[in-house]
mmCIF file of C-alpha atoms in Angstrom:
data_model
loop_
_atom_site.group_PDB
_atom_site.id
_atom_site.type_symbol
_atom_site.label_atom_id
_atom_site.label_comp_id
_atom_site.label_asym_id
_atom_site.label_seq_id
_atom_site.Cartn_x
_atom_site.Cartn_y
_atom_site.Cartn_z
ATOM 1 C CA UNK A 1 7.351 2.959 -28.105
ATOM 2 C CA UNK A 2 6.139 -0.685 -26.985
ATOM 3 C CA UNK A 3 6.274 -1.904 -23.669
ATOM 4 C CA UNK A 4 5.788 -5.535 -22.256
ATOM 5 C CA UNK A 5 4.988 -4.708 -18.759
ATOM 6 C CA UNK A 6 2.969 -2.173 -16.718
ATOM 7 C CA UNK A 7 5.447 0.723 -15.476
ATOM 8 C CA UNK A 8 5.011 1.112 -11.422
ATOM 9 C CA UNK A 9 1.922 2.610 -10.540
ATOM 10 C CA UNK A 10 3.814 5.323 -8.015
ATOM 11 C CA UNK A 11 6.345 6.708 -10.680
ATOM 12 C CA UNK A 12 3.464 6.645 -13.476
ATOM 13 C CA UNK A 13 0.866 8.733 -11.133
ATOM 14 C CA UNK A 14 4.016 11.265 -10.254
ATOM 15 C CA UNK A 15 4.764 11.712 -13.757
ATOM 16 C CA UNK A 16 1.727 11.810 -15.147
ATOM 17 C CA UNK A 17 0.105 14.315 -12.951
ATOM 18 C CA UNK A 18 2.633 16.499 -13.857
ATOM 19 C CA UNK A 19 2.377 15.768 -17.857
ATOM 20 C CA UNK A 20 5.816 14.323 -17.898
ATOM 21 C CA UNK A 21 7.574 17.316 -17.494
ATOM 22 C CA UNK A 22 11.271 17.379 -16.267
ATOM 23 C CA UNK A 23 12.477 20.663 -14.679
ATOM 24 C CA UNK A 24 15.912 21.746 -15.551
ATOM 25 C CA UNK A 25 18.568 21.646 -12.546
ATOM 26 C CA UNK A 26 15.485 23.025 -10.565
ATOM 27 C CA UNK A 27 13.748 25.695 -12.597
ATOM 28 C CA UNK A 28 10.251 24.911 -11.948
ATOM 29 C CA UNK A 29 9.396 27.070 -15.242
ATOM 30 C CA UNK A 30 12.171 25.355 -17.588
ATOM 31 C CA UNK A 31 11.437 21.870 -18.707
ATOM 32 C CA UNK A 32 13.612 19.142 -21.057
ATOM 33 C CA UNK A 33 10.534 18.119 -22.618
ATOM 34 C CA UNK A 34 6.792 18.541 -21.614
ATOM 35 C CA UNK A 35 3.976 15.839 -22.286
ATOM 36 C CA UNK A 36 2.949 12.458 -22.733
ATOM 37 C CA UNK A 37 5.000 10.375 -24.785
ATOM 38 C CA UNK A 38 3.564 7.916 -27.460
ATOM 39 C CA UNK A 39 3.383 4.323 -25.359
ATOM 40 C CA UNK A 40 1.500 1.074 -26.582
ATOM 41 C CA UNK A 41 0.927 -1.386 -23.444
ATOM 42 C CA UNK A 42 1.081 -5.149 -24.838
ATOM 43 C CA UNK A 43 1.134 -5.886 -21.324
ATOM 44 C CA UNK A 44 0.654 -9.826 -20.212
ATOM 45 C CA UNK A 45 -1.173 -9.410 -16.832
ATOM 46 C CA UNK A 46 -3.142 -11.274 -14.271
ATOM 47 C CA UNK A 47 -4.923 -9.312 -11.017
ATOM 48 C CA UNK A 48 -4.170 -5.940 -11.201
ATOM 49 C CA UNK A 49 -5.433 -2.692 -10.222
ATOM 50 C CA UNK A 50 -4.654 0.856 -11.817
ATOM 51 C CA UNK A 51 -6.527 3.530 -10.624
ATOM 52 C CA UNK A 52 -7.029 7.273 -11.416
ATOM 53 C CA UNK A 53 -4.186 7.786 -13.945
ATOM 54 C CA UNK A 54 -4.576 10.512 -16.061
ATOM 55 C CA UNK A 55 -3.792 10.157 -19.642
ATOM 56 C CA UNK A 56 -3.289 11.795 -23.110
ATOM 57 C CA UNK A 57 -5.607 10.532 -25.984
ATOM 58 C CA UNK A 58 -5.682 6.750 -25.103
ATOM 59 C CA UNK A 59 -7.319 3.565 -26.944
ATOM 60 C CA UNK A 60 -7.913 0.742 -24.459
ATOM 61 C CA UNK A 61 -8.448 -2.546 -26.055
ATOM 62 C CA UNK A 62 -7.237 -6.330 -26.025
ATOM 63 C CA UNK A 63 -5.638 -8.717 -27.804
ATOM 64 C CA UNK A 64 -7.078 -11.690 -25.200
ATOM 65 C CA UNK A 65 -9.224 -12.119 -22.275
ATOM 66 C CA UNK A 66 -11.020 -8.731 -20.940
ATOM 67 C CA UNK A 67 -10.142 -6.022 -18.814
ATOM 68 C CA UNK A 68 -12.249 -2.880 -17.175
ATOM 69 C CA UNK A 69 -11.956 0.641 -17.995
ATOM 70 C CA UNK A 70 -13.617 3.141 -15.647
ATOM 71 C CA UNK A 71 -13.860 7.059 -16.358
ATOM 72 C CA UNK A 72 -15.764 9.185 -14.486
ATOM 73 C CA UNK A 73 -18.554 6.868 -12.924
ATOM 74 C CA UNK A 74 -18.901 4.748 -16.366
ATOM 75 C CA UNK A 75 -17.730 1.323 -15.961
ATOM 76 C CA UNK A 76 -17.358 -0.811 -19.288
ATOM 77 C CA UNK A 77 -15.639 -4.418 -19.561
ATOM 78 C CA UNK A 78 -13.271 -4.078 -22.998
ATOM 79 C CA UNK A 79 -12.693 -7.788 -24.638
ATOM 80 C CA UNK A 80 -11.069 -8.474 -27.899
ATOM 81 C CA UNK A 81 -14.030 -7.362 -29.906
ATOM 82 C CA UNK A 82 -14.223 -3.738 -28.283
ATOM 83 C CA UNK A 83 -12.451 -0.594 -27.542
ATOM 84 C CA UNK A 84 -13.250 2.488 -25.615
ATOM 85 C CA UNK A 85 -11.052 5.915 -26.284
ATOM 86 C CA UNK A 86 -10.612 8.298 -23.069
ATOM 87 C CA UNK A 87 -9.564 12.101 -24.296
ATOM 88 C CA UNK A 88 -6.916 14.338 -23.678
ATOM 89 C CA UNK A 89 -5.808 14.938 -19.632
ATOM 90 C CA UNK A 90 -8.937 12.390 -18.683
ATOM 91 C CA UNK A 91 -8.499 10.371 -15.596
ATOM 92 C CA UNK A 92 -9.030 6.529 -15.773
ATOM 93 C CA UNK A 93 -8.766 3.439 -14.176
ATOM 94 C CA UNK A 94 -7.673 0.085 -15.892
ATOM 95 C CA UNK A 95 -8.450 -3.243 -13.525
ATOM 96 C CA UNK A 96 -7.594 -6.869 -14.748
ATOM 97 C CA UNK A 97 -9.369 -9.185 -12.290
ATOM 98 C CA UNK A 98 -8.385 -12.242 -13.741
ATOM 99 C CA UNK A 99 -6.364 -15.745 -12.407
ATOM 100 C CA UNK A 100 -5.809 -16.309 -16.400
ATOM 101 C CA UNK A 101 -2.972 -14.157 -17.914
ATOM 102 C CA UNK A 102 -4.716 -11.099 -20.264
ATOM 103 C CA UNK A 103 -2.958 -9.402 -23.038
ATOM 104 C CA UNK A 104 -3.935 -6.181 -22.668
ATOM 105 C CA UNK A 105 -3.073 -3.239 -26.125
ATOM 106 C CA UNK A 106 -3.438 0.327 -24.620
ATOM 107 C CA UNK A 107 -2.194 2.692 -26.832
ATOM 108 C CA UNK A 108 -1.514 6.046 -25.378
ATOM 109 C CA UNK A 109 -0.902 8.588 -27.816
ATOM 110 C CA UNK A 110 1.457 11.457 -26.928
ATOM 111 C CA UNK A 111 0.803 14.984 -26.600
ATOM 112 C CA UNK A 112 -1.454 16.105 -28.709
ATOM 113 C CA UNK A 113 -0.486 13.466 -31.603
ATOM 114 C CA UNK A 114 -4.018 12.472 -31.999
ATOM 115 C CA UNK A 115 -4.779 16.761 -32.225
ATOM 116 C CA UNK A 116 -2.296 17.172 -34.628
ATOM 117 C CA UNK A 117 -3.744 14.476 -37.222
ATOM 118 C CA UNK A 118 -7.384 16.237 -36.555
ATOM 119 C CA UNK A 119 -5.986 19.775 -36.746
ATOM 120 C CA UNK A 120 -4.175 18.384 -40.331
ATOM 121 C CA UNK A 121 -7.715 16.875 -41.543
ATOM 122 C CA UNK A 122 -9.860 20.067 -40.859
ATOM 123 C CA UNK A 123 -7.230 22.579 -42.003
ATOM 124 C CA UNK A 124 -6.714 23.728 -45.914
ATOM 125 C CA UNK A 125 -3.090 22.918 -47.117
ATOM 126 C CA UNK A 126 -2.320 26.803 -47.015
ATOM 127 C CA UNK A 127 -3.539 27.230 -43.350
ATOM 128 C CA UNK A 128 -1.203 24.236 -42.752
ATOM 129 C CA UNK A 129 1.577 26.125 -44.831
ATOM 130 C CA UNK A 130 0.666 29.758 -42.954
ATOM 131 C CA UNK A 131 0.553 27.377 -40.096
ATOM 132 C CA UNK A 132 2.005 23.859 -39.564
ATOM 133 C CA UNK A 133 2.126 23.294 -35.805
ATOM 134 C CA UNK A 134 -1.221 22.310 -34.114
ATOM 135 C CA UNK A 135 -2.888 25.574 -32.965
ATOM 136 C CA UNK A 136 -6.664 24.866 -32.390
ATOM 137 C CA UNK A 137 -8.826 22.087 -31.060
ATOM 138 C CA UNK A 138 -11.504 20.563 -33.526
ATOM 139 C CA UNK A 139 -14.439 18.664 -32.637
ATOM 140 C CA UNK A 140 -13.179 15.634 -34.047
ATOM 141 C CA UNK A 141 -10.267 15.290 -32.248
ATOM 142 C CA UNK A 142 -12.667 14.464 -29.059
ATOM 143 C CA UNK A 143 -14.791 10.930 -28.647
ATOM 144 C CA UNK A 144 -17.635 9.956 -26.085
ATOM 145 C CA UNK A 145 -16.528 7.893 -23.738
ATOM 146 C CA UNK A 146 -18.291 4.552 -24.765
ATOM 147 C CA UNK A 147 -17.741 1.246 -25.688
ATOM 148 C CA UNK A 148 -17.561 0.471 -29.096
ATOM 149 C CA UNK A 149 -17.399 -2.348 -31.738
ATOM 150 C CA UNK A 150 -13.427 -2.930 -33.658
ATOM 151 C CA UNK A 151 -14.677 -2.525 -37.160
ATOM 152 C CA UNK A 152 -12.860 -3.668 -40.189
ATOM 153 C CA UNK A 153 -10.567 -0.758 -40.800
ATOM 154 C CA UNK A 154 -9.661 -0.680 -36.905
ATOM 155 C CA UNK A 155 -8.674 -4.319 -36.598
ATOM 156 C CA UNK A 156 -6.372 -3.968 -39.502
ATOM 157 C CA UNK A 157 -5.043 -1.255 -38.206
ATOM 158 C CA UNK A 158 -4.215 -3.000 -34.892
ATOM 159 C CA UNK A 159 -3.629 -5.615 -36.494
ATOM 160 C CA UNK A 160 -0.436 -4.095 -38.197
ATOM 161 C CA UNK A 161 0.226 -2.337 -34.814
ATOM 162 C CA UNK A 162 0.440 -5.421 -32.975
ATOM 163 C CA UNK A 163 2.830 -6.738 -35.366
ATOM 164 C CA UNK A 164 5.172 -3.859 -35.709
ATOM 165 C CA UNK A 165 4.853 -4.827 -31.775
ATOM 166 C CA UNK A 166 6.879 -8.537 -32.548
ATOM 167 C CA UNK A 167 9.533 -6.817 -34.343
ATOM 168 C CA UNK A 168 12.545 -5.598 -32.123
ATOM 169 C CA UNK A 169 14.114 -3.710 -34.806
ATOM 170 C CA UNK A 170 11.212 -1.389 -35.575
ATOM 171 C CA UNK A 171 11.937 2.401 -36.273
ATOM 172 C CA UNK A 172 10.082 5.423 -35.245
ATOM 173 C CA UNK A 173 8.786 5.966 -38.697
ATOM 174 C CA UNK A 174 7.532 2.839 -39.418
ATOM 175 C CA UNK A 175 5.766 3.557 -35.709
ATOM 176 C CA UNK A 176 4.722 6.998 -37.166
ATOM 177 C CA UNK A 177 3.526 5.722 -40.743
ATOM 178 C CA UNK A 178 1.358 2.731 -38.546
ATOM 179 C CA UNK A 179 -0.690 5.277 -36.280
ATOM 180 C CA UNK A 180 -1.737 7.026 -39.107
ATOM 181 C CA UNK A 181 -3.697 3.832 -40.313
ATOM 182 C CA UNK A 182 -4.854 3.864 -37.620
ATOM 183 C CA UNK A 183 -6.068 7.693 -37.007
ATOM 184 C CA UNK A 184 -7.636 7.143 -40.533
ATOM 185 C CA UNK A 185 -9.813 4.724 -39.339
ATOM 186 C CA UNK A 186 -10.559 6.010 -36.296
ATOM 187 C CA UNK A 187 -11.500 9.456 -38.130
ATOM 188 C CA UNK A 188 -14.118 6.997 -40.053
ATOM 189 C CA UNK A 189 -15.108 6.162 -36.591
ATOM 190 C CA UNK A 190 -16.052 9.416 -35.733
ATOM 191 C CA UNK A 191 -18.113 10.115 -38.546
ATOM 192 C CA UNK A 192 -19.809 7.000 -38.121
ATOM 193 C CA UNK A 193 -20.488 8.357 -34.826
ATOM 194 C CA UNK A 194 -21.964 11.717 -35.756
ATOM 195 C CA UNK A 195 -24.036 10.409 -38.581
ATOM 196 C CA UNK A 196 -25.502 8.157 -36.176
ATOM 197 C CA UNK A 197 -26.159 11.151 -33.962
ATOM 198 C CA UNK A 198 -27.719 12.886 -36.775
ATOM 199 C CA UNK A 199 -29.998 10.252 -37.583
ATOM 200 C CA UNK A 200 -32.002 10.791 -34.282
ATOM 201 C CA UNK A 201 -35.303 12.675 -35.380
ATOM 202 C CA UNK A 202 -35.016 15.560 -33.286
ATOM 203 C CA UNK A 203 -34.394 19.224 -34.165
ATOM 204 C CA UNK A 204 -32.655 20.502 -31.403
ATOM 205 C CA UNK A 205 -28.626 19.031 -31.598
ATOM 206 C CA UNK A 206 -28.668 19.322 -27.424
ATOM 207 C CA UNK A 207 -31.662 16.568 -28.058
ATOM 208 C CA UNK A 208 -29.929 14.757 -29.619
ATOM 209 C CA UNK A 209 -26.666 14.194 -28.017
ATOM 210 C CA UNK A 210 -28.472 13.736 -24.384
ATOM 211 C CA UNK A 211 -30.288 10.715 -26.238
ATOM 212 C CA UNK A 212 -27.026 9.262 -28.119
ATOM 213 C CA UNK A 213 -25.495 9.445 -24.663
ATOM 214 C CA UNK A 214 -28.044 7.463 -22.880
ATOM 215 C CA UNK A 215 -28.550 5.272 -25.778
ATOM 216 C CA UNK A 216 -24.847 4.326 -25.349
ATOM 217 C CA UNK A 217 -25.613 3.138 -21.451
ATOM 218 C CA UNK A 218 -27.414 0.287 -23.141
ATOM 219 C CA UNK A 219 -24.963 -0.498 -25.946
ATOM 220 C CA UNK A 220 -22.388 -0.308 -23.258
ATOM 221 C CA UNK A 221 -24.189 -3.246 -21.331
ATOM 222 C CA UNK A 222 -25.048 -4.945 -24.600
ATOM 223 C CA UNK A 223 -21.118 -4.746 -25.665
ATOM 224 C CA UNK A 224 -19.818 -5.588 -21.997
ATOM 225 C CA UNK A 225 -21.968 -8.711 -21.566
ATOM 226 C CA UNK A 226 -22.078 -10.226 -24.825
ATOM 227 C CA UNK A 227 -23.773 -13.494 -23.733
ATOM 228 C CA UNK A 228 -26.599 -12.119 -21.591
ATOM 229 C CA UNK A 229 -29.827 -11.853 -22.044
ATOM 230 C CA UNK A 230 -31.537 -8.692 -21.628
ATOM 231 C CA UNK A 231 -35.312 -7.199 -21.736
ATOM 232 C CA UNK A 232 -36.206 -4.118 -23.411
ATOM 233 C CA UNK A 233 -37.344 -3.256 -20.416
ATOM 234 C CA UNK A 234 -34.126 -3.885 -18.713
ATOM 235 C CA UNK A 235 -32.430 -1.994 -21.987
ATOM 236 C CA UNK A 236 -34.723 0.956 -21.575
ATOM 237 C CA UNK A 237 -34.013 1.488 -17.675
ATOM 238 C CA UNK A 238 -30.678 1.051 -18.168
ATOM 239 C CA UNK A 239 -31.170 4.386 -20.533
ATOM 240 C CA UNK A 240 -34.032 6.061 -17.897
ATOM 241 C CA UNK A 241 -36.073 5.862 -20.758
ATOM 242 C CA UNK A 242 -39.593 4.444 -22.126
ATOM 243 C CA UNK A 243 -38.905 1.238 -23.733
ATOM 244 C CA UNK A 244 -41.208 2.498 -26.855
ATOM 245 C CA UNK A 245 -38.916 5.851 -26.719
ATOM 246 C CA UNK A 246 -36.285 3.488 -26.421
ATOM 247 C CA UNK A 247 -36.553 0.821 -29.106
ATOM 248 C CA UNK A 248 -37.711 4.282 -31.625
ATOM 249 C CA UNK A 249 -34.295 6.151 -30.829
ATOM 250 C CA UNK A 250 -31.999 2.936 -30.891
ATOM 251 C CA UNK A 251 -33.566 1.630 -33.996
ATOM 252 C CA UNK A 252 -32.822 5.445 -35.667
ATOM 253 C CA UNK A 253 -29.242 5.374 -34.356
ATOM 254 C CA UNK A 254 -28.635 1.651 -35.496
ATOM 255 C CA UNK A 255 -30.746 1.371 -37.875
ATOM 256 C CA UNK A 256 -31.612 -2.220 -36.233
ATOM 257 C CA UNK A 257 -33.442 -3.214 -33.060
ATOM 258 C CA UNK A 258 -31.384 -3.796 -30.240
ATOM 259 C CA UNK A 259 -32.522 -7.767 -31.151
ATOM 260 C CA UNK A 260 -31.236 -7.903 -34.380
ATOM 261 C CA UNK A 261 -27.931 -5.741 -32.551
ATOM 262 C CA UNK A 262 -27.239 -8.349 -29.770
ATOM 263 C CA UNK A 263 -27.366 -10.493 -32.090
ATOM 264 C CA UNK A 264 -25.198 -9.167 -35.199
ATOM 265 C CA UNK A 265 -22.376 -8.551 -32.112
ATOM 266 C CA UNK A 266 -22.733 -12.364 -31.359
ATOM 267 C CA UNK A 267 -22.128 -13.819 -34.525
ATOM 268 C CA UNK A 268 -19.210 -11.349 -34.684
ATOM 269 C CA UNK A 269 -17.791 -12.751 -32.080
ATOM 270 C CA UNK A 270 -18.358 -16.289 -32.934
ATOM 271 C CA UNK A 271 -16.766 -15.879 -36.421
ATOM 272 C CA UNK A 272 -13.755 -14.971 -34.645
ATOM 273 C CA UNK A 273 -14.324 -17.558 -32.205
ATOM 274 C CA UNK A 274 -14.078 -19.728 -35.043
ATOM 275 C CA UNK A 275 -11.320 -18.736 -36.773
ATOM 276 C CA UNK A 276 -8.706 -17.967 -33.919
ATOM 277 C CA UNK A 277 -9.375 -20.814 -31.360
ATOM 278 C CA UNK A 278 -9.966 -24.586 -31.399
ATOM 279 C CA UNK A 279 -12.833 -24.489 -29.525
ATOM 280 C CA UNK A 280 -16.026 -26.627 -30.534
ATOM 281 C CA UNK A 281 -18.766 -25.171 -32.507
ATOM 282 C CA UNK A 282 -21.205 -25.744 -29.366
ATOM 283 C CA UNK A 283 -19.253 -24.033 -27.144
ATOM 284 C CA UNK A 284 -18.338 -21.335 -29.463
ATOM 285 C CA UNK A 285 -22.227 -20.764 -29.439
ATOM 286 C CA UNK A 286 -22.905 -21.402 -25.792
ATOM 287 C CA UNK A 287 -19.817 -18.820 -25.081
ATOM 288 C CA UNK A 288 -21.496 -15.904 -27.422
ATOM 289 C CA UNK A 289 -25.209 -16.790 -25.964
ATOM 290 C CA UNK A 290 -26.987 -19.231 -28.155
ATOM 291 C CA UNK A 291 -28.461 -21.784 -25.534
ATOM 292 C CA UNK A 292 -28.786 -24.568 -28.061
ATOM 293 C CA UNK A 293 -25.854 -25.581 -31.414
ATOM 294 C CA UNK A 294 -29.090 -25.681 -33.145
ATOM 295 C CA UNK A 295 -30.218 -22.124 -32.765
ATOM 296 C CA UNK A 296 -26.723 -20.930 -33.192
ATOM 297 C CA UNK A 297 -25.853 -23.062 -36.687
ATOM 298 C CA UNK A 298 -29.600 -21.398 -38.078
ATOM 299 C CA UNK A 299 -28.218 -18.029 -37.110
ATOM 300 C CA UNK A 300 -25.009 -18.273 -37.657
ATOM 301 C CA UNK A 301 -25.987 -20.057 -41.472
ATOM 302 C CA UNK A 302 -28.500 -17.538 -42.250
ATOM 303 C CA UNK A 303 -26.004 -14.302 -41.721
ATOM 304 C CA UNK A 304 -22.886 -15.877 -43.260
ATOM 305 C CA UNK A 305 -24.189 -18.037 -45.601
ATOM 306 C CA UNK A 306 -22.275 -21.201 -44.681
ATOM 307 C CA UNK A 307 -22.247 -23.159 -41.611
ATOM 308 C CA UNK A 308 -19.965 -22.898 -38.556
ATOM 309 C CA UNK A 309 -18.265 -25.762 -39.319
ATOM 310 C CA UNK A 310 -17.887 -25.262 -43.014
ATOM 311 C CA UNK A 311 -16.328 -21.046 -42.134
ATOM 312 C CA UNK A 312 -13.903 -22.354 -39.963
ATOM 313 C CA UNK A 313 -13.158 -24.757 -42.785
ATOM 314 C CA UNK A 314 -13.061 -21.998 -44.753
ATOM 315 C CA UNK A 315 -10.994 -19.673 -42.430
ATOM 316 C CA UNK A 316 -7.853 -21.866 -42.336
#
């Protein structure tokens, strides 16, 4: 289901500390219905503080402005261009400390929904036929909690998401047939993830994951802060790493230098500056961190091929 407004903080902390679970006339051990149902915020907020909510599988994203998303002690700031997943029964907190109104697109997504789809894509059709009820947990059905870029596949799929959204006369199964778009790409997300991973020379797979984790402090930065300018060095604390150990491990997860990353993300975001606002071309480059129009039309020309002016020509 879609809702346009936050529920009260109060009844949501009661109900989801307890998994949504309604006791029958009293019997603590007899419920109506137990867990998390599916929700999608496309919430319009200003100010606002939610903290230490536990939730089922959840996407936390935008559709304007930016928001924070804390869990555990990592802190990122989620804009229109990001996303950052918390797992099953994980405790968050979502802050909007903004005067100007942000439309926030949280999807939360049920009990075990997210574990079914996983369970479906690891499992032969006759273990699903022996057995067609989630049973088991597969490593795929959990993500590190990090920011990360909306590719391609996961815009569309929001993008059809948000628009189901608009329509008042939606049914379940049109609901249904959208998230699975949507767990498809986010299943290509994962892989993405773990081939990344793998990429890291090292032989032990312990190695590995401790440096994909603290590789992902410094994307996390680089994602949250889009226009600012950062050292290696800088880059390579943020990690508690050398910044020659540093720049060797990004550069094998990336397969770019965190240079040629920043930037990449910043002409990402100024394409869809470009497309979706009316704002000029200079500040379109000021806002994504290019201190001159001239240094961001060279960029911008040399990765797209065209101008800014002649894309958002392009774009209508």
């Amino acid at each position: 289901m879609f809702h346009k407004e936050f529920p009260d903080y109060t009844w949501l902390k009661q109900q989801t500390e307890k998994a949504f679970r309604e006791p029958i006339n009293g019997q603590a051990n007899k419920f109506v219905r137990e867990g998390w149902p599916v929700v999608i915020m496309n919430a319009t907020s200003t100010f606002c503080h939610r903290p230490d909510l536990k939730g089922p599988f959840s996407i936390f994203t935008n559709i304007s402005g930016s928001s924070s998303v804390q869990v555990g002690s990592r802190r990122v700031t989620v804009s229109e261009d990001s996303f950052i997943i918390t797992n099953k029964a994980q405790y968050y907190t979502l802050d909007i400390d903004s005067s100007t109104p942000i439309e926030t697109f949280n999807l939360h997504l049920g009990q075990d929904v997210w574990e079914e789809y996983t369970y479906s894509c690891a499992s032969t059709d006759l273990q699903q036929l022996d057995s067609p009820e989630y049973s088991q947990y597969t490593t795929l059905a959990e993500f590190p909690n990090l920011l990360q870029t909306r590719n391609q596949s996961i815009n569309a799929a929001l993008a059809k998401l948000y628009s189901l959204s608009q329509n008042p006369n939606y049914t379940k199964l049109q609901l249904d047939e959208h998230l699975v778009l949507l767990f498809q790409a986010l299943a290509g997300q994962k892989r993405e993830l773990l081939q990344a991973a793998s990429r890291i020379p090292q032989a032990k797979q312990s190695t590995r994951a401790e440096l994909h984790k603290r590789i992902s402090l410094a994307t996390d930065f680089i994602l949250s802060n889009p226009s600012e300018q950062c050292t290696l060095d800088e880059l390579a604390s943020m990690a508690c790493m050398s910044k020659f150990h540093f720049l060797r491990t990004f550069t094998s997860i990336y397969r770019s230098t965190p240079h040629q990353f920043i930037l990449g993300q910043r002409l990402q975001r100024s394409q869809r500056l470009l497309r979706k606002t009316n704002l000029s071309v200079g500040e379109v480059g000021t806002i994504c961190g290019f201190p001159e129009i001239v240094s961001f039309s060279r960029a911008f020309t040399k990765y797209t091929g065209c101008s800014p002016a002649v894309f958002r020509q392009k774009s209508k």
